[in-house]
mmCIF file of C-alpha atoms in Angstrom:
data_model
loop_
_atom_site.group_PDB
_atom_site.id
_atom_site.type_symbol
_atom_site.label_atom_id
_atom_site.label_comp_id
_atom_site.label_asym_id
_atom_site.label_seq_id
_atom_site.Cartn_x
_atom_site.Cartn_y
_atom_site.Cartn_z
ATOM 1 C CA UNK A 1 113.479 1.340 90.246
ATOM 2 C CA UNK A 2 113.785 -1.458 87.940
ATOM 3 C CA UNK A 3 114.910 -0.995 84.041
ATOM 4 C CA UNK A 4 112.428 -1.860 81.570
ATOM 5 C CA UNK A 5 112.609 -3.174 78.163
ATOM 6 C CA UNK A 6 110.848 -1.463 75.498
ATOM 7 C CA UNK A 7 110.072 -2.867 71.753
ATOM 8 C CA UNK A 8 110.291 -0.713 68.565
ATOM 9 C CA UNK A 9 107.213 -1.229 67.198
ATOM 10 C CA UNK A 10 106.709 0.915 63.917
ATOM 11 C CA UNK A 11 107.848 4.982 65.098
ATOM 12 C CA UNK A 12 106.450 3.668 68.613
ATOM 13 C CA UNK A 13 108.099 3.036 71.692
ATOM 14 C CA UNK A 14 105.901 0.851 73.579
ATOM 15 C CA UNK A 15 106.281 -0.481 76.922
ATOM 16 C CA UNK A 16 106.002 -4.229 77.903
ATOM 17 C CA UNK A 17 103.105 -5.862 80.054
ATOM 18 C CA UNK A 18 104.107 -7.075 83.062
ATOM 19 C CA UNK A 19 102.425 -10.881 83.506
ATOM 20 C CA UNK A 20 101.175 -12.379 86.862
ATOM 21 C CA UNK A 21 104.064 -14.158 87.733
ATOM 22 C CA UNK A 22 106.329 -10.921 87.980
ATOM 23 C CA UNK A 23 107.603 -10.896 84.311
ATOM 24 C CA UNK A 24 107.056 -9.080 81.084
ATOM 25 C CA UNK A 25 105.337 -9.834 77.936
ATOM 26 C CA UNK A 26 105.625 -8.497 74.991
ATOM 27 C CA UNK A 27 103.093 -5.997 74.386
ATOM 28 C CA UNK A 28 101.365 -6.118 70.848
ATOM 29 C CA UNK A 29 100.468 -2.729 69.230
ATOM 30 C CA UNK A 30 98.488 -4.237 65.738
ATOM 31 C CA UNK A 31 96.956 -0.885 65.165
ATOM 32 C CA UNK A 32 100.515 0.294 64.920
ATOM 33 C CA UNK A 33 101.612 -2.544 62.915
ATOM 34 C CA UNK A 34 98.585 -2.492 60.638
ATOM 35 C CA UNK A 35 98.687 0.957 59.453
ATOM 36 C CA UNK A 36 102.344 0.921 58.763
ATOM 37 C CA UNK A 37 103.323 -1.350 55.821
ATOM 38 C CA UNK A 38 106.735 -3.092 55.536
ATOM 39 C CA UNK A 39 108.977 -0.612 53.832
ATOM 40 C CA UNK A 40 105.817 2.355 53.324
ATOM 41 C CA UNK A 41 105.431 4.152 56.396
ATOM 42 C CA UNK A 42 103.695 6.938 54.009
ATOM 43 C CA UNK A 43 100.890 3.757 53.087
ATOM 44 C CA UNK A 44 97.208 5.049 53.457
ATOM 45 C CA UNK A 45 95.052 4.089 56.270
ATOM 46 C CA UNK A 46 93.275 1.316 55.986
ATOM 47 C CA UNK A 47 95.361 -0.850 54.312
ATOM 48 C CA UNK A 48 96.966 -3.774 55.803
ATOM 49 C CA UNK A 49 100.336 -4.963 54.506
ATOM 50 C CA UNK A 50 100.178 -7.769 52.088
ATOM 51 C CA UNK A 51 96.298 -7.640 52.874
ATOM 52 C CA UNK A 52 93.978 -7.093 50.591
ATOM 53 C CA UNK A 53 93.033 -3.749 48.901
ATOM 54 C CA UNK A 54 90.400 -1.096 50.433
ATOM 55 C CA UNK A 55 87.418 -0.858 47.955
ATOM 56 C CA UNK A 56 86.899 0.900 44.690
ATOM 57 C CA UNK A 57 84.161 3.480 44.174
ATOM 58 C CA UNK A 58 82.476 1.860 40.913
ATOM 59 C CA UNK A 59 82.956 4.609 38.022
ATOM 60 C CA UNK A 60 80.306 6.998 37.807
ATOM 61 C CA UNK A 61 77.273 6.057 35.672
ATOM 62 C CA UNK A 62 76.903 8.319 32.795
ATOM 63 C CA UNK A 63 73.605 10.558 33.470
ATOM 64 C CA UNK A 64 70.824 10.212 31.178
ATOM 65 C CA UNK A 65 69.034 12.913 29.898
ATOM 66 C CA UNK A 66 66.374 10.979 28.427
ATOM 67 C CA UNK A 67 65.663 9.801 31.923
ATOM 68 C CA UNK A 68 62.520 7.312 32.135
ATOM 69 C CA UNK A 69 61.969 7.511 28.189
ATOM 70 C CA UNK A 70 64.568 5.113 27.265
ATOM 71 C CA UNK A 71 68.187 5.015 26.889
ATOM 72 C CA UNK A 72 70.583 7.721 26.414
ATOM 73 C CA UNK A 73 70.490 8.757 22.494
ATOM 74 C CA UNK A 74 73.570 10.068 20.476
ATOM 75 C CA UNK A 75 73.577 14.046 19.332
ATOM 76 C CA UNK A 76 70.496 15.205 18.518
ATOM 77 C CA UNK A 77 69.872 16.492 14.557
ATOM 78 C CA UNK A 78 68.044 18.775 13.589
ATOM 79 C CA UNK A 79 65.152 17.075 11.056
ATOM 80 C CA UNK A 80 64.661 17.651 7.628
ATOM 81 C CA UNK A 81 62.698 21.109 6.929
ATOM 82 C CA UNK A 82 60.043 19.573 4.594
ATOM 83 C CA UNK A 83 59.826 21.426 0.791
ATOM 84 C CA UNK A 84 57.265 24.736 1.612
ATOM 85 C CA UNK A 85 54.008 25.454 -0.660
ATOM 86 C CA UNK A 86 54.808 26.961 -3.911
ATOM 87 C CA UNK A 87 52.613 30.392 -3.216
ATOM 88 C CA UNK A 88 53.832 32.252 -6.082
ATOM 89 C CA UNK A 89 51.716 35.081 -7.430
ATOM 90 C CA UNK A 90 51.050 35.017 -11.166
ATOM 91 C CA UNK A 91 53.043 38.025 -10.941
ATOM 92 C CA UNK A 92 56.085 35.980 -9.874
ATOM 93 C CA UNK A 93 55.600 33.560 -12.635
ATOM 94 C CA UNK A 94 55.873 35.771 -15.108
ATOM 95 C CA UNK A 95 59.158 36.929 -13.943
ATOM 96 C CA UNK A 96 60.573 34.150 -15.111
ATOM 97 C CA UNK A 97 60.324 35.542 -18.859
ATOM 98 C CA UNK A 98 62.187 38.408 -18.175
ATOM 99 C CA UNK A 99 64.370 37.652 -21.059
ATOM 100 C CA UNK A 100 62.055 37.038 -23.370
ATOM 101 C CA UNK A 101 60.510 40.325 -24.996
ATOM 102 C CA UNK A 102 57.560 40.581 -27.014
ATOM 103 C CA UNK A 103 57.515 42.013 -30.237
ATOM 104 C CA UNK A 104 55.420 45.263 -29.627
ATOM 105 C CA UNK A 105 58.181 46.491 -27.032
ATOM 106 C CA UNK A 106 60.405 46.866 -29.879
ATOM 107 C CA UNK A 107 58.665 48.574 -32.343
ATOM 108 C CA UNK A 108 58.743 52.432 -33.610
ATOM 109 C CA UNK A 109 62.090 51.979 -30.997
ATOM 110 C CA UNK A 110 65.114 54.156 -32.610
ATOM 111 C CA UNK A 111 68.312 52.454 -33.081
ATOM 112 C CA UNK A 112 71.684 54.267 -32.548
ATOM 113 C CA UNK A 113 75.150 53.701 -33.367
ATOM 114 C CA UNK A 114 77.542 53.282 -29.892
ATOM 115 C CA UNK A 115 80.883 54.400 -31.384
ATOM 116 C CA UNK A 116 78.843 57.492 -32.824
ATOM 117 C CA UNK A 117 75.688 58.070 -32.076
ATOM 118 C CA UNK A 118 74.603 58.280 -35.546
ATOM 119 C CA UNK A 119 70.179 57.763 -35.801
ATOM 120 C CA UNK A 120 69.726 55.171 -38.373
ATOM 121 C CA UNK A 121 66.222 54.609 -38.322
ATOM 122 C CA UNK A 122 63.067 53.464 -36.371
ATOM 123 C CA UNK A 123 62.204 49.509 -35.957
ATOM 124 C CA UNK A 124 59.298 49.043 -38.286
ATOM 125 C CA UNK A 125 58.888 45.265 -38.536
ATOM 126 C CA UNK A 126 60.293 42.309 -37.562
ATOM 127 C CA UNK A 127 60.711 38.855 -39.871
ATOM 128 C CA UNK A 128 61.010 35.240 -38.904
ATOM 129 C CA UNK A 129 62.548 32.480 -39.812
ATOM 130 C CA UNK A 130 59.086 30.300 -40.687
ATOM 131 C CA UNK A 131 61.232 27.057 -40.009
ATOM 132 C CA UNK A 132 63.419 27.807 -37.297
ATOM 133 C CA UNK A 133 60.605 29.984 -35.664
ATOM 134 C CA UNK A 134 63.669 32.633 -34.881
ATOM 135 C CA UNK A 135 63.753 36.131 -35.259
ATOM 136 C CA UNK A 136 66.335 37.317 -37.804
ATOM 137 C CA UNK A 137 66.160 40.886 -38.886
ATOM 138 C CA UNK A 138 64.867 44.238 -37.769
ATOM 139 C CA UNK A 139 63.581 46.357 -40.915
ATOM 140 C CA UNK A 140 63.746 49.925 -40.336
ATOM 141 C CA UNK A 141 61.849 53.239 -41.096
ATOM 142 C CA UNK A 142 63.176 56.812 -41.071
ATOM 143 C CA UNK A 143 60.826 58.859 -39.961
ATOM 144 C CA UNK A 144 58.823 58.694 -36.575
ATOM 145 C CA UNK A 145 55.862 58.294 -38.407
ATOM 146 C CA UNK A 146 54.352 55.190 -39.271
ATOM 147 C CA UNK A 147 52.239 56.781 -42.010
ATOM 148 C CA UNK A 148 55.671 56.492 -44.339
ATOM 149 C CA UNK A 149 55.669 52.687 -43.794
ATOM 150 C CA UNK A 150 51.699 51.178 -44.195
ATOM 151 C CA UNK A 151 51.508 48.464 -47.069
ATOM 152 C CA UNK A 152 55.250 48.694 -47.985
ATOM 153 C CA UNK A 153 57.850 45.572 -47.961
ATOM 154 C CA UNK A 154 60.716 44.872 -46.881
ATOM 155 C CA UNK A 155 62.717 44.817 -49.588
ATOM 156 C CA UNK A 156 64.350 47.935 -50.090
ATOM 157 C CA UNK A 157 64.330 49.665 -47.054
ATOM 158 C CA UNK A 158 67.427 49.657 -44.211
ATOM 159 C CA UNK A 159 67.683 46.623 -42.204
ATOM 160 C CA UNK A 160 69.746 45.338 -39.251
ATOM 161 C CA UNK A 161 70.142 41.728 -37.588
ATOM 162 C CA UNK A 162 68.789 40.880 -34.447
ATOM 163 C CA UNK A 163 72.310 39.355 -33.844
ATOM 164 C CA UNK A 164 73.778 43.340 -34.619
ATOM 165 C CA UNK A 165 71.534 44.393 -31.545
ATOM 166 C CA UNK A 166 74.185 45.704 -28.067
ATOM 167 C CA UNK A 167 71.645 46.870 -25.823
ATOM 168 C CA UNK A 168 67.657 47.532 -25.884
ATOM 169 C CA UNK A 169 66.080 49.665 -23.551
ATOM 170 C CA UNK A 170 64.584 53.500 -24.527
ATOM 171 C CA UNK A 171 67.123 53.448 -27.549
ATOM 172 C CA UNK A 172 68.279 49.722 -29.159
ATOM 173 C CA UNK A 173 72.281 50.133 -29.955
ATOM 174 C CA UNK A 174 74.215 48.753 -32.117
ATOM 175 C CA UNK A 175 78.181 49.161 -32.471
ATOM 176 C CA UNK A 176 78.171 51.547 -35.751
ATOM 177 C CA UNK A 177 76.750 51.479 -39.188
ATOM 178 C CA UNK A 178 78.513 48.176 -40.713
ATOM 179 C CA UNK A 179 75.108 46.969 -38.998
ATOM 180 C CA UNK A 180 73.302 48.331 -41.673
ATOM 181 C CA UNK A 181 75.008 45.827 -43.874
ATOM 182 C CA UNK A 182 73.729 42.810 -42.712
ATOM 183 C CA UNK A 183 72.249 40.489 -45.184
ATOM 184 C CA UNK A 184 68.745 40.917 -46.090
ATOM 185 C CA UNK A 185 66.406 38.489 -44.403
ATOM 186 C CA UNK A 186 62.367 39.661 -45.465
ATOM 187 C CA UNK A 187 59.826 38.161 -47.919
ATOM 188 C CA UNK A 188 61.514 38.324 -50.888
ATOM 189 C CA UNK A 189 63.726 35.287 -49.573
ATOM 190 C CA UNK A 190 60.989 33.793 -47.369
ATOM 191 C CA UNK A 191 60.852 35.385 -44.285
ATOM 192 C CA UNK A 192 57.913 35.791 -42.814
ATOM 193 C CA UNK A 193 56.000 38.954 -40.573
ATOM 194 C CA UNK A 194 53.491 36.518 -38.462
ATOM 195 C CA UNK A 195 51.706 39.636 -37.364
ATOM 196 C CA UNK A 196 47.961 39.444 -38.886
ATOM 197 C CA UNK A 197 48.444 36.005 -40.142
ATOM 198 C CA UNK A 198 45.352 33.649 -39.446
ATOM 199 C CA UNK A 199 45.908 30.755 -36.625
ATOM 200 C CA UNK A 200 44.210 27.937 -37.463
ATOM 201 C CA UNK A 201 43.903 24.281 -36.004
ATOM 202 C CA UNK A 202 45.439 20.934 -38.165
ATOM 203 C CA UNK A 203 41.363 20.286 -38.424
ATOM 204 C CA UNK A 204 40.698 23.493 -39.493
ATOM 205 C CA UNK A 205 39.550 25.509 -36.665
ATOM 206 C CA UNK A 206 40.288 29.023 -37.063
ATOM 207 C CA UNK A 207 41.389 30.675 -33.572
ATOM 208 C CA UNK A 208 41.957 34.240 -34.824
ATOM 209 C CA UNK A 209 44.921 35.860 -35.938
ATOM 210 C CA UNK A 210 48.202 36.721 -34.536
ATOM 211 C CA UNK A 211 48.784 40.421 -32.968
ATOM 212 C CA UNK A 212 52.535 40.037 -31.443
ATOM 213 C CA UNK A 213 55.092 37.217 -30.251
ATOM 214 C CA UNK A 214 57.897 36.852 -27.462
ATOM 215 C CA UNK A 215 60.969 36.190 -28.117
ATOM 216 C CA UNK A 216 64.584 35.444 -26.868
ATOM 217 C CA UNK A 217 66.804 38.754 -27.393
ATOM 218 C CA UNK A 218 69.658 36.598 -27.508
ATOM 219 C CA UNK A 219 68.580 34.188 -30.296
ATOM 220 C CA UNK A 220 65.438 35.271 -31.537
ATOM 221 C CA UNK A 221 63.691 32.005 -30.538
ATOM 222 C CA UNK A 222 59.632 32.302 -30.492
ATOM 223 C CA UNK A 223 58.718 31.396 -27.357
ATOM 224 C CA UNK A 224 55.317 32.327 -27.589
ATOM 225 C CA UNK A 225 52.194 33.811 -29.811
ATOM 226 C CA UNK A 226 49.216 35.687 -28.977
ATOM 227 C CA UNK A 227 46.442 36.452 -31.026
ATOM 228 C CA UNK A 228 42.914 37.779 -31.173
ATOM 229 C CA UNK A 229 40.043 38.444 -33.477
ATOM 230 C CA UNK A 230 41.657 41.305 -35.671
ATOM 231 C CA UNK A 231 45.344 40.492 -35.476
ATOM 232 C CA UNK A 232 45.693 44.332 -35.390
ATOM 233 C CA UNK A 233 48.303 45.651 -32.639
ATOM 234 C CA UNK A 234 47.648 49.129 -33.046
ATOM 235 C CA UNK A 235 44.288 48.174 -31.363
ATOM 236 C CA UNK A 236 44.861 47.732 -26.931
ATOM 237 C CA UNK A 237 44.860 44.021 -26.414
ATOM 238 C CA UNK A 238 42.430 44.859 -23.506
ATOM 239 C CA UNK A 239 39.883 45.879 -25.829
ATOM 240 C CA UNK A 240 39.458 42.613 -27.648
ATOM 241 C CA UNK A 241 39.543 38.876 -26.151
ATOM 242 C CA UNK A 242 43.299 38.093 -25.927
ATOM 243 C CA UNK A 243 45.044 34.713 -25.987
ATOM 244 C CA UNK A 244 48.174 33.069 -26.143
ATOM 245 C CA UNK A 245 49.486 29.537 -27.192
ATOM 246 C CA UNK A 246 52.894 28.004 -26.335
ATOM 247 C CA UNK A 247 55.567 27.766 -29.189
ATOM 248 C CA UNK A 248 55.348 23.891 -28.714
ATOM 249 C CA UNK A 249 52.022 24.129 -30.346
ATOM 250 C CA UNK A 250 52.789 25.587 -33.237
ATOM 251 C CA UNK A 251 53.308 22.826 -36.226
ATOM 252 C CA UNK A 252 53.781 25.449 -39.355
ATOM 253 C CA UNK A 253 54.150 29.188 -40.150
ATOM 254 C CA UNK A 254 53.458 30.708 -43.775
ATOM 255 C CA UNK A 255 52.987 34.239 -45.239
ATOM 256 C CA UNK A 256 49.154 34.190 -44.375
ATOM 257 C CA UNK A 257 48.458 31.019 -41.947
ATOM 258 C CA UNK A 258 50.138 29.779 -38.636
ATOM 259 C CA UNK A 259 49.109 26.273 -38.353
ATOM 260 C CA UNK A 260 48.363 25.108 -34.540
ATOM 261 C CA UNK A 261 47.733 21.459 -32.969
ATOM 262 C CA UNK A 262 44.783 19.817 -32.933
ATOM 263 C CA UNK A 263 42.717 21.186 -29.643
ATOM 264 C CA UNK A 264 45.022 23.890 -29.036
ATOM 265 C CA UNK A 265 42.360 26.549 -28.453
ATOM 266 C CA UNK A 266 41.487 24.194 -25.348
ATOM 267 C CA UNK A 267 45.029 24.681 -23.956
ATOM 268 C CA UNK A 268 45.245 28.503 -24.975
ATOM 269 C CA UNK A 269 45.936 30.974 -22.515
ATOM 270 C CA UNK A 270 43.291 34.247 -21.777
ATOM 271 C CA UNK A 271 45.054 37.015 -21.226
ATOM 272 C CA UNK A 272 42.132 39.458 -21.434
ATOM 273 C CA UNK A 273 38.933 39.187 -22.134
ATOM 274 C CA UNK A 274 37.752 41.898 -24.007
#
């Protein structure tokens, strides 16, 4: 038996082909060639040395959600809530003057001392400033009764400062009796009540006359007037047609008159009707 010669073809031994005329030819292997680089026997399948790369899946295309309704949008926002209906009660509106008191809420009202408790008298009237329109002193009484007090003035009688006031709620405080020193502030020096003066129009239109005021606690600033037929505020409000006018429509205050704007009583207020 005759030796033959193999050739190394890759890892392969691989035998020759004998030819018709009793020789051998060398026996080509390409799948063996083709799948094993020059120098990269660990090469992938499929690639051919020196030949040309296999081909690259395209990247893939970014799914959009919008699908058929047009092309894919950034992060969605949330839109704009739109301003909602202003469905306050009247009850709600008038919350908004919770610091302004009216005048009535402080009267016959007892006023202590903090540091001592010492009673110094009962809130018997109240006197503006007729050109800043700002409370300025509270003129007391010292009994409970308001018998004691009908017809008399202020001059004379204890007095505090509405800027003396600490707290107001069953009792008004104030810090201790220097309060009572205050400088006076009543008609004597040209303060004026309001309460049962006449309100009248610049052409001459009497309204009625006034029965109480609200005010700032903190600087006695007039916010507001409200008057009736009699002026009287021992008489319920609810018994007799009730109005009020804005401060803004006031143009002058005097011992007996408080002078209002032309066509005010159009833009006055009913609070009852009587």
């Amino acid at each position: 038996m005759g030796v033959h010669a193999v050739r190394v073809t890759g890892t392969r031994l691989v035998p020759p082909r004998r030819n018709g005329s009793g020789g051998f030819a060398p026996r080509t292997v390409t799948h063996a060639t083709s799948n094993f680089p020059e120098g990269r026997p660990d090469a992938p399948r499929g690639q051919a040395p020196g030949g040309p790369q296999s081909p690259q899946k395209s990247p893939r295309k970014s799914r959009n959600v919008a699908g058929d309704m047009g092309p894919a949008r950034g992060p969605l926002q949330r839109p704009a809530r739109p301003p909602r209906p202003d469905k306050r009660s009247p009850l709600d509106s008038q919350k908004q003057d919770a610091l302004l008191l009216p005048r009535s809420i402080l009267m016959d009202k007892e006023i202590i001392t903090r540091t001592s408790g010492k009673r110094l008298g009962y809130i018997d009237d109240l006197y503006v400033d007729p050109v800043s329109l700002e409370v300025t002193s509270l003129y007391l009484r010292k009994n409970v009764s308001t018998l004691t007090s009908l017809g008399s003035s202020g001059s004379g009688r204890d007095h505090v400062s509405l800027s003396s006031l600490r707290q107001i709620g069953d009792v008004v405080l104030v810090h201790d009796e220097s309060s009572l020193l205050d400088p006076p502030a009543d008609e004597s020096l040209g303060f004026v009540r309001m309460i049962g003066s006449e309100v009248c129009t610049e052409d001459g239109v009497t309204l009625g006359k006034v029965r109480d005021f609200l005010f700032n606690p903190d600087n006695g600033q007039i916010s507001s007037i409200r008057f009736d037929a009699l002026g009287l505020p021992s008489i319920p409000q609810e018994l007799l047609g009730c109005s009020r006018l804005e401060e803004r429509d006031i143009v002058a205050v005097g011992p007996t008159k408080t002078i209002v704007r032309r066509g005010a009583d159009r833009r006055a207020i009913k609070e009852s009707e009587g």
